PDB file of C-alpha atoms in Angstrom:
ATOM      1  CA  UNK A   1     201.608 -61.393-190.904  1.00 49.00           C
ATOM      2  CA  UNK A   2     201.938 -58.919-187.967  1.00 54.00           C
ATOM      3  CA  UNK A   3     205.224 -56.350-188.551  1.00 59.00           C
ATOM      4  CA  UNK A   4     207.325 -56.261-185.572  1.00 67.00           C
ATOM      5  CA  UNK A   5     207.291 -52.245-184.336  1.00 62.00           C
ATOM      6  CA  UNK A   6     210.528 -50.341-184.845  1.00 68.00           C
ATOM      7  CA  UNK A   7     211.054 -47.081-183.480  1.00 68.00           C
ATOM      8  CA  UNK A   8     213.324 -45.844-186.207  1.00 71.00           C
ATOM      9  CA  UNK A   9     210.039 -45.892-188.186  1.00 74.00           C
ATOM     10  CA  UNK A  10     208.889 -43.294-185.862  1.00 79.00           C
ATOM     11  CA  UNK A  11     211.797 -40.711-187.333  1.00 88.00           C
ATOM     12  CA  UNK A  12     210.504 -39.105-189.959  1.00 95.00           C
ATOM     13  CA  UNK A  13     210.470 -35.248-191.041  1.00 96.00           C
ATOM     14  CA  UNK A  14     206.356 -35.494-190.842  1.00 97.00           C
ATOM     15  CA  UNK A  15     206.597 -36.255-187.192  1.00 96.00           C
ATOM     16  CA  UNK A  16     209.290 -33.702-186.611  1.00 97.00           C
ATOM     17  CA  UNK A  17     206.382 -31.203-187.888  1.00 97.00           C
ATOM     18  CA  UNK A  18     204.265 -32.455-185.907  1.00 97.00           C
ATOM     19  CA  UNK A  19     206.435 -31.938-182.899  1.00 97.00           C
ATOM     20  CA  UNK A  20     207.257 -28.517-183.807  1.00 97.00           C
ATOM     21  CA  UNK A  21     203.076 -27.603-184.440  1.00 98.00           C
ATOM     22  CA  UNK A  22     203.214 -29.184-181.322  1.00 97.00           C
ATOM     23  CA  UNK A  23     205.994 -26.666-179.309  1.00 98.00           C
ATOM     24  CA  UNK A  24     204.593 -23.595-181.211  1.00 98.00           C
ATOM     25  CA  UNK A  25     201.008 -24.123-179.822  1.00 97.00           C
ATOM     26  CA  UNK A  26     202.106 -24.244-176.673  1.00 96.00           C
ATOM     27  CA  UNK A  27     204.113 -21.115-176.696  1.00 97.00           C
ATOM     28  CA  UNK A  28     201.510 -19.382-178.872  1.00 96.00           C
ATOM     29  CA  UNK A  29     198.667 -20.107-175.778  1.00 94.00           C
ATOM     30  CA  UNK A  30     200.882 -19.857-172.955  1.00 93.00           C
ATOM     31  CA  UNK A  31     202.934 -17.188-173.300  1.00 94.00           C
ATOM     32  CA  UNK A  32     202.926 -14.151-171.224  1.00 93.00           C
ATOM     33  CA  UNK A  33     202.149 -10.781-172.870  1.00 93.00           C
ATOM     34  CA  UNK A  34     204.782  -8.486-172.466  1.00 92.00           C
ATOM     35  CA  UNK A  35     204.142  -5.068-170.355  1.00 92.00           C
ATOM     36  CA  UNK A  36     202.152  -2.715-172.368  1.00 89.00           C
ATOM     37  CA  UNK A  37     201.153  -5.494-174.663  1.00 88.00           C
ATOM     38  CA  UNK A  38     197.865  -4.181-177.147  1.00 84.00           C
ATOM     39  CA  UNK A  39     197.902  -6.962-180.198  1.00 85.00           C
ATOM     40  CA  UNK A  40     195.730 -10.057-180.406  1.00 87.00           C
ATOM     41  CA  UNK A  41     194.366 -11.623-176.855  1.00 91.00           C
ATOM     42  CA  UNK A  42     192.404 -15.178-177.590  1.00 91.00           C
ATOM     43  CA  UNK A  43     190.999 -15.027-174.194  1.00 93.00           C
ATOM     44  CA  UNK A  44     187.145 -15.166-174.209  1.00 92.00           C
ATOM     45  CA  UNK A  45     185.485 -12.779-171.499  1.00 91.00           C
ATOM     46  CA  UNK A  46     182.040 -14.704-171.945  1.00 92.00           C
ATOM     47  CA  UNK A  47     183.250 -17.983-170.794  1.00 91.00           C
ATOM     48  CA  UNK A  48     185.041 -19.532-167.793  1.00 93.00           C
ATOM     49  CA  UNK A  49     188.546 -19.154-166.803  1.00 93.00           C
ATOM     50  CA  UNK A  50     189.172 -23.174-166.805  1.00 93.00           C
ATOM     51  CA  UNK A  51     187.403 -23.370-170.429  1.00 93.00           C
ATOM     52  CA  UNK A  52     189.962 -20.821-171.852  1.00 93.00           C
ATOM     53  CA  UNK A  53     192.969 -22.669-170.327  1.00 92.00           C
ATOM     54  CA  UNK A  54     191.850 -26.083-171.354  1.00 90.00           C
ATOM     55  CA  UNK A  55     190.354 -25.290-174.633  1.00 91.00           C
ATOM     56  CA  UNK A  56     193.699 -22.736-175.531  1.00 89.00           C
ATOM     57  CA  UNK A  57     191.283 -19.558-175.682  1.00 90.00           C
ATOM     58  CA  UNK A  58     193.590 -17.983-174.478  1.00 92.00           C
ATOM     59  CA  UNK A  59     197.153 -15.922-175.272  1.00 92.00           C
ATOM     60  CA  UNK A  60     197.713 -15.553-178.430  1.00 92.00           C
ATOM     61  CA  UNK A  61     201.700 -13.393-178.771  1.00 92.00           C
ATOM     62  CA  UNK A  62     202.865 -15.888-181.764  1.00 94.00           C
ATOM     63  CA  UNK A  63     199.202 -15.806-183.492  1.00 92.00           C
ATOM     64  CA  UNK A  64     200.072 -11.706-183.447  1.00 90.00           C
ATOM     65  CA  UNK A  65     203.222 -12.050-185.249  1.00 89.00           C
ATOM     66  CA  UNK A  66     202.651 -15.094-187.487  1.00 92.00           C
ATOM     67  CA  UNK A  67     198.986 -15.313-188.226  1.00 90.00           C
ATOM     68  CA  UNK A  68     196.942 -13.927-191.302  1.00 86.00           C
ATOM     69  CA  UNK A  69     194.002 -11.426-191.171  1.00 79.00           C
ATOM     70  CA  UNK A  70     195.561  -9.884-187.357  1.00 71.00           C
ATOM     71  CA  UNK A  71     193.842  -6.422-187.468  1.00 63.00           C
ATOM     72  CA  UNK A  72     196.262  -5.226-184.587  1.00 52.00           C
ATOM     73  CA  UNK A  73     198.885  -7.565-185.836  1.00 59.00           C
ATOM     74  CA  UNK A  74     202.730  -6.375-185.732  1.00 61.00           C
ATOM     75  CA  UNK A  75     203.898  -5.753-188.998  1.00 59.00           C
ATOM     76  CA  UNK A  76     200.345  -5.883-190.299  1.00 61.00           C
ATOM     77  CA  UNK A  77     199.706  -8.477-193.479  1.00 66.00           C
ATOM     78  CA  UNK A  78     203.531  -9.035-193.983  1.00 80.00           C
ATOM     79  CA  UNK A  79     203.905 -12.080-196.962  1.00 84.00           C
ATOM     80  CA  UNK A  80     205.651 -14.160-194.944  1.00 89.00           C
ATOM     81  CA  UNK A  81     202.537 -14.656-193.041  1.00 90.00           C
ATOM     82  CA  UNK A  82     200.997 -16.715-195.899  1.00 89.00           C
ATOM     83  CA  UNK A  83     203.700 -19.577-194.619  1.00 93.00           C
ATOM     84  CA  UNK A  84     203.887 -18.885-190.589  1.00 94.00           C
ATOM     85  CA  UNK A  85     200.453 -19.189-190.604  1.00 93.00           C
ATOM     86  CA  UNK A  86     200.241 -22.673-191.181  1.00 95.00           C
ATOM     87  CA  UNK A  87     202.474 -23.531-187.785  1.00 96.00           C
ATOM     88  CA  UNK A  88     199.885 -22.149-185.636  1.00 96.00           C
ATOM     89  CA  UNK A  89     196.227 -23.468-184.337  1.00 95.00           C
ATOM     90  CA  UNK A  90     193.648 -21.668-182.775  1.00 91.00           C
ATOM     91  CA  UNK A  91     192.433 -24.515-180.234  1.00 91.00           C
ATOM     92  CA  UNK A  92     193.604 -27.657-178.860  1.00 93.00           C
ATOM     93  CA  UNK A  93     190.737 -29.666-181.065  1.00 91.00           C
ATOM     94  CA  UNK A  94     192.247 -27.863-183.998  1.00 92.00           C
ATOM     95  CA  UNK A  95     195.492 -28.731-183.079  1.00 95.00           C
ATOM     96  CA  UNK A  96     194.607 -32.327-182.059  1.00 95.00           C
ATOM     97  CA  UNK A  97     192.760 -32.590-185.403  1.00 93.00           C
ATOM     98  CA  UNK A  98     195.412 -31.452-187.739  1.00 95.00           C
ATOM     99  CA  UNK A  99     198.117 -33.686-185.588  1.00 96.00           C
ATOM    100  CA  UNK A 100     196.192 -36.771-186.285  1.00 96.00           C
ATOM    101  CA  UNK A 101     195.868 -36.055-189.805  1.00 95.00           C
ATOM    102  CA  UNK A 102     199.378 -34.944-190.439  1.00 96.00           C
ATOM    103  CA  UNK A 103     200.425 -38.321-188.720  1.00 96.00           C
ATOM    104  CA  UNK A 104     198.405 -40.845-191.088  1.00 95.00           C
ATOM    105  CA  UNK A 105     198.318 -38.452-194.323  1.00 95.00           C
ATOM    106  CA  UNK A 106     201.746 -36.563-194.506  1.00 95.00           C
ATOM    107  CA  UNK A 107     203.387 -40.158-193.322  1.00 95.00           C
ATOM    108  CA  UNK A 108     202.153 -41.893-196.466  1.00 94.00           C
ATOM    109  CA  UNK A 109     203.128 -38.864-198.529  1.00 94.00           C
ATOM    110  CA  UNK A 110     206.814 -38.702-197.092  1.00 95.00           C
ATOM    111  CA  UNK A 111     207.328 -42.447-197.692  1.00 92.00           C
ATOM    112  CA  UNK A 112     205.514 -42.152-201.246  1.00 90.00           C
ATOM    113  CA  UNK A 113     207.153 -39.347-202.442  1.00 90.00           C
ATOM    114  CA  UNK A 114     210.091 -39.256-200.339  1.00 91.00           C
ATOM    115  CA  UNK A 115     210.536 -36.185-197.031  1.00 94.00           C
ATOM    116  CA  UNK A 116     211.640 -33.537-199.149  1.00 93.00           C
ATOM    117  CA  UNK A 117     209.156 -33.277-201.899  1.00 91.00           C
ATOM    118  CA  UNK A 118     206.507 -33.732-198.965  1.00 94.00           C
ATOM    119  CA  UNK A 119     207.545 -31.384-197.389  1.00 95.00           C
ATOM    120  CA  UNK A 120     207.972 -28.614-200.635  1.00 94.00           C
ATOM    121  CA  UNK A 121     204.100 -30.011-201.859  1.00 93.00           C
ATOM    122  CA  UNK A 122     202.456 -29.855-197.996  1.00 96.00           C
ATOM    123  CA  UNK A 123     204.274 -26.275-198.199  1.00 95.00           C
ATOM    124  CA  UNK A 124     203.262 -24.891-201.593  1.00 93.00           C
ATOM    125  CA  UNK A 125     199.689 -26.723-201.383  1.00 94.00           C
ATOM    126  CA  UNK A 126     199.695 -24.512-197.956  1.00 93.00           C
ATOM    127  CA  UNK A 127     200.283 -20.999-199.457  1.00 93.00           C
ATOM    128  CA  UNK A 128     198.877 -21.661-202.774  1.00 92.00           C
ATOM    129  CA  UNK A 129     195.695 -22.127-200.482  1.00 91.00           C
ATOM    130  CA  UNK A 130     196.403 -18.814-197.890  1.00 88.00           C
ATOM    131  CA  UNK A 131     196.457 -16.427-201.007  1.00 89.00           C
ATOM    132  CA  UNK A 132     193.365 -18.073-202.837  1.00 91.00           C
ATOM    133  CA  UNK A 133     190.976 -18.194-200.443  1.00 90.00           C
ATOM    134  CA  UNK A 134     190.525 -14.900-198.652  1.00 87.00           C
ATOM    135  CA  UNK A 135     190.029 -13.057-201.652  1.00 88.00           C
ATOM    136  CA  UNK A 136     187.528 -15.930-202.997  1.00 90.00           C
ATOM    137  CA  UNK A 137     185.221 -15.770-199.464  1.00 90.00           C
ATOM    138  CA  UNK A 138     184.959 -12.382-199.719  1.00 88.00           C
ATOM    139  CA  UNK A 139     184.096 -12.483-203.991  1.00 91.00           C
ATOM    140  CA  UNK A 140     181.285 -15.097-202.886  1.00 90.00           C
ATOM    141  CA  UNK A 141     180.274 -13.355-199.744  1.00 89.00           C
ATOM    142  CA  UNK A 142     180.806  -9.413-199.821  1.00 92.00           C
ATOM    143  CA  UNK A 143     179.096  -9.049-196.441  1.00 91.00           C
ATOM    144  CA  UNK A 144     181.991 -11.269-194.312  1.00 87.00           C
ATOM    145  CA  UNK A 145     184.811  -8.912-196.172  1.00 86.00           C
ATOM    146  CA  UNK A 146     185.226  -7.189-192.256  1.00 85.00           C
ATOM    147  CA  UNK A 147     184.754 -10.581-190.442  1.00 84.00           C
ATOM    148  CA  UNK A 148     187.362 -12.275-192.549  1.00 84.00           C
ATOM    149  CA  UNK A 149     189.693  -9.190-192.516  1.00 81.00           C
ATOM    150  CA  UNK A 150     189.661  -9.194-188.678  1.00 81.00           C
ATOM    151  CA  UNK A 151     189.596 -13.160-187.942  1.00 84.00           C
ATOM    152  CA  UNK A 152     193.099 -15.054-187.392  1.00 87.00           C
ATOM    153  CA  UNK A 153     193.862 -17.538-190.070  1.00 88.00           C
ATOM    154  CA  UNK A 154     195.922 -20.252-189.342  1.00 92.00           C
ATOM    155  CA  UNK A 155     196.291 -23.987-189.248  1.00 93.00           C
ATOM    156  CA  UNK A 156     198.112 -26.825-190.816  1.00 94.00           C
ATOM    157  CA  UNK A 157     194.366 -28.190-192.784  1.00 93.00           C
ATOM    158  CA  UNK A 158     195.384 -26.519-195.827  1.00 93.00           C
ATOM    159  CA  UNK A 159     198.700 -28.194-196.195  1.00 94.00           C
ATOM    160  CA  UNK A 160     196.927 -31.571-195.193  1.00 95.00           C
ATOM    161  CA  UNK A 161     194.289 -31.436-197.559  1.00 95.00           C
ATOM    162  CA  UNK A 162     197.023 -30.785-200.093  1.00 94.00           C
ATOM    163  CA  UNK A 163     198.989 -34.264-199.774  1.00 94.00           C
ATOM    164  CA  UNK A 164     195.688 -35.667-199.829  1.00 94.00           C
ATOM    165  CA  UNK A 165     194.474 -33.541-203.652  1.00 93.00           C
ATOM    166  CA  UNK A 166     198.490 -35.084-204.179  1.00 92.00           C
ATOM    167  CA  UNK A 167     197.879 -38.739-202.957  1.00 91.00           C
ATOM    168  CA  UNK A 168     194.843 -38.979-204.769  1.00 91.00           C
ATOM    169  CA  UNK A 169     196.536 -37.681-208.461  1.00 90.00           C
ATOM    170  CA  UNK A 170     199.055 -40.279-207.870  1.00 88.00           C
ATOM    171  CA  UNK A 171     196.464 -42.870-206.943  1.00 88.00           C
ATOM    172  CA  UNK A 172     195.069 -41.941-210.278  1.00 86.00           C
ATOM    173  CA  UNK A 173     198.419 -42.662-212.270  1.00 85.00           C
ATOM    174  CA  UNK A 174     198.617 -45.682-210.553  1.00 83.00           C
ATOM    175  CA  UNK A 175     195.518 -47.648-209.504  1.00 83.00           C
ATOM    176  CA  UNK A 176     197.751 -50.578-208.036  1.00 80.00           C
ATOM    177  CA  UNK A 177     199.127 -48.219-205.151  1.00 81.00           C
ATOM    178  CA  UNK A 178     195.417 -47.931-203.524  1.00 83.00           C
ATOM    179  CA  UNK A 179     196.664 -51.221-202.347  1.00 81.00           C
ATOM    180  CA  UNK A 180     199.604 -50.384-200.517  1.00 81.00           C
ATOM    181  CA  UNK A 181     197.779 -47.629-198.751  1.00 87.00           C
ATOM    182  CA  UNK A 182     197.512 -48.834-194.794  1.00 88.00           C
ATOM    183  CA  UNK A 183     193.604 -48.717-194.082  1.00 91.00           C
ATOM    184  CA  UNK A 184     194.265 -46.524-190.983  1.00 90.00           C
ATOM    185  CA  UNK A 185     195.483 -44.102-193.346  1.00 91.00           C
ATOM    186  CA  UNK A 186     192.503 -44.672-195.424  1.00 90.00           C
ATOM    187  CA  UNK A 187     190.177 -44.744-192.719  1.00 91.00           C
ATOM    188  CA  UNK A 188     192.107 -41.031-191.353  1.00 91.00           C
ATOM    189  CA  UNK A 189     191.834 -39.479-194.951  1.00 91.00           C
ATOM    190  CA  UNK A 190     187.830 -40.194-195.149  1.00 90.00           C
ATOM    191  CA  UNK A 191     186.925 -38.870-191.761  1.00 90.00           C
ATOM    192  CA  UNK A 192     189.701 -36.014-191.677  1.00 91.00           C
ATOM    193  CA  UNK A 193     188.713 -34.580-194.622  1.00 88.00           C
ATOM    194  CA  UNK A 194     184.308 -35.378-194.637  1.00 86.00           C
ATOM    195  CA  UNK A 195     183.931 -33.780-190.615  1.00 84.00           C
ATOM    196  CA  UNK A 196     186.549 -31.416-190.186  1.00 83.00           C
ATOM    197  CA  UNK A 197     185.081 -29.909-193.935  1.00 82.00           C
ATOM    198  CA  UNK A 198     181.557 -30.653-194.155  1.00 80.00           C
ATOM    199  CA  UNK A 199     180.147 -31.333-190.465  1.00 72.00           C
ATOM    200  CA  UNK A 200     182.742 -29.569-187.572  1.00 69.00           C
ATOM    201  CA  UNK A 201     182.640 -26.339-189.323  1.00 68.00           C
ATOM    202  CA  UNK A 202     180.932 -24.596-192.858  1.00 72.00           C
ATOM    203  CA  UNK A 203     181.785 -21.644-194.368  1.00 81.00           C
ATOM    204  CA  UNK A 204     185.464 -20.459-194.927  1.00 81.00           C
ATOM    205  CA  UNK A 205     186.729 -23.571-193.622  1.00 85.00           C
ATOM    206  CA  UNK A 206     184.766 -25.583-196.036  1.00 87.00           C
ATOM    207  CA  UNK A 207     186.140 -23.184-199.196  1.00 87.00           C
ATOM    208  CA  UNK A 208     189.330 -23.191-197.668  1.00 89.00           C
ATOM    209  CA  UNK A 209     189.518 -27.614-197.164  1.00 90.00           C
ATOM    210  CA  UNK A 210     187.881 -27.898-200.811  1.00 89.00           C
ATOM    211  CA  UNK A 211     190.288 -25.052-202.193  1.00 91.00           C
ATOM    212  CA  UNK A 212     193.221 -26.830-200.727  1.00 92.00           C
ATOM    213  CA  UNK A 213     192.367 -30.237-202.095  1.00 91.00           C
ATOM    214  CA  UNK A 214     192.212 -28.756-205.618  1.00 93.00           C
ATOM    215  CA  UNK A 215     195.286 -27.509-205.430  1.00 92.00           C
ATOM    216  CA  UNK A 216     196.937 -29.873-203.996  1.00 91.00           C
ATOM    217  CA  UNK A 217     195.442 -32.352-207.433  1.00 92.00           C
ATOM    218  CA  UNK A 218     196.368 -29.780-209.740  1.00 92.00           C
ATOM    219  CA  UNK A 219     200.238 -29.436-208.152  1.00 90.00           C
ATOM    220  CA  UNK A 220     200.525 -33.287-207.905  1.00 88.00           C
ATOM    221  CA  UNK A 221     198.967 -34.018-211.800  1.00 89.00           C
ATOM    222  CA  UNK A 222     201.462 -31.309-212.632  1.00 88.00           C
ATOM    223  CA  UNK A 223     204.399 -33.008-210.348  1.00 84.00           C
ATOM    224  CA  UNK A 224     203.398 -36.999-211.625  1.00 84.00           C
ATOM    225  CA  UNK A 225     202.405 -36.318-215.628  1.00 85.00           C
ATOM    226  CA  UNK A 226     205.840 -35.934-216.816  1.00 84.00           C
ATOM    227  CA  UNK A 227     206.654 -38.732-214.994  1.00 78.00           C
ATOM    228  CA  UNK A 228     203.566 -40.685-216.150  1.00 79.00           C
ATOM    229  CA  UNK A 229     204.445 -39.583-220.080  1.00 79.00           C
ATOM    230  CA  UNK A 230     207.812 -40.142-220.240  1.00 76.00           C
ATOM    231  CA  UNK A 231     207.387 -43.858-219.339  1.00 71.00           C
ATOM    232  CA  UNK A 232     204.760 -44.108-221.486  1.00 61.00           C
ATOM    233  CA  UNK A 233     201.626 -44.751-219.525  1.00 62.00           C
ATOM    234  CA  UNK A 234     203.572 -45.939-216.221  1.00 60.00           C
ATOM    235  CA  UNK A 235     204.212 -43.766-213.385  1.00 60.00           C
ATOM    236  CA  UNK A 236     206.921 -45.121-210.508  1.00 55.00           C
ATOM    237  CA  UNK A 237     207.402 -42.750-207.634  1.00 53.00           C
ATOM    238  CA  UNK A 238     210.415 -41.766-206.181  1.00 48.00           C
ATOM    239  CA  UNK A 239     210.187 -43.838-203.157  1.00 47.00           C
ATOM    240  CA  UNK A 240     208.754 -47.126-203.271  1.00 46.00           C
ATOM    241  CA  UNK A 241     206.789 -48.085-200.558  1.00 41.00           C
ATOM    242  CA  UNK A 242     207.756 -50.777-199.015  1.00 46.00           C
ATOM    243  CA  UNK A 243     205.373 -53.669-197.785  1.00 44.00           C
ATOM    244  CA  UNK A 244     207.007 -53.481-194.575  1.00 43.00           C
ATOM    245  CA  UNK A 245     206.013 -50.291-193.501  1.00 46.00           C
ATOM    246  CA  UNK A 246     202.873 -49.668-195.378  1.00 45.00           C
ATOM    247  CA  UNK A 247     200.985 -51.453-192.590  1.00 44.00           C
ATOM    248  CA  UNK A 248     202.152 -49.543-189.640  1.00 46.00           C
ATOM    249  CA  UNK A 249     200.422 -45.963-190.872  1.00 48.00           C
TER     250      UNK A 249
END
């Protein structure tokens, strides 16, 4: 049966995010410098004017304030970094990536979970991942210590590939639910997380994405078991999703 589409079901705190990722991008690339302006600059000399422009290479005044691993960065590796970090992208295919992902992925969560404890796990999956990972590269890989210390980290991945580690814990309590996942969503989850981990980009990003998805099991194990034990062996989430809407993400 084909679900009529209602706009209301476009109003949800995961699409406000992504409208804010959205606005912050845009101000982070576009920005002028201020006079006498000597923190981060994105621009890349080596490459054409239009490709810096188009791609976002260039700009860069929010990554200097809000970003991790800023060499020249104001206020240098401030904690609250570990969180702003995670509203900014480094490219428009980041960005684009991250915004389709956040759509199918952190839509399921909010109506599984409900917006608010979406929002806390995509959050704490997010900085649980910032402070783990730099510090784990550079244990595995001594030699990238300077690279990583001087690259910008940011991006929205981390959080992403937390609800996911989450969805799949609660899939795990209960097997039904698979079901009432929307195969877009399934579809979104499998490509999101296999290319933008394993064939876009190796490395950190790959530590960082698996990093991230363990967390984000460990947090939601942690968030569903008492759930799970107190009703001996059955696990109901907080929000029920409903048949209705299961089909449109």
């Amino acid at each position: 049966m084909k679900h009529k589409f209602n706009v209301k079901n476009l109003l949800t705190v995961t699409n406000l995010m992504m409208i804010i990722l959205l606005v912050l991008y845009f101000l982070d690339r576009f920005l002028p410098f201020p006079e006498g302006y000597t923190g981060y600059d994105a621009w890349l000399d080596d490459t054409p004017p239009a490709f810096n422009y188009i791609f976002g290479s260039c700009g860069g005044l929010l990554t200097n304030y809000m970003a991790m691993n800023v060499g020249a960065a104001v206020n240098g590796t401030a904690f609250y970094r570990n969180f702003t970090c995670i509203l900014l992208h480094g490219h428009v295919l980041h960005l684009i990536a991250n915004l389709v992902g956040l759509y199918f992925i952190g839509n399921y969560t909010e109506k599984r979970f409900g917006w608010w404890i979406m929002l806390i796990l995509f959050v704490v999956t997010a900085f649980l991942e910032s402070i783990i990972t730099d510090p784990l590269y550079v244990a595995m890989f001594p030699s990238k210590a300077e690279e990583v210390a001087a690259t910008p980290s940011m991006g929205a991945s981390g959080g992403i590939f937390g609800l996911i580690g989450v969805s799949l814990a609660a899939i795990f309590f209960d097997i039904k639910s698979f079901k009432k996942i929307g195969m877009p969503t399934i579809i979104v989850m499998a490509i999101y997380g296999f290319l933008t981990t394993y064939v876009v980009s190796l490395g950190w990003t790959t530590l960082c994405h698996n990093v991230a998805l363990i967390v984000g099991l460990v947090v939601g194990t942690l968030l569903i078991l008492p759930f799970y034990l107190l009703k001996k062996g059955k696990f109901a989430t907080q929000t029920e999703i409903s048949e209705n809407n299961t089909n449109d993400i």
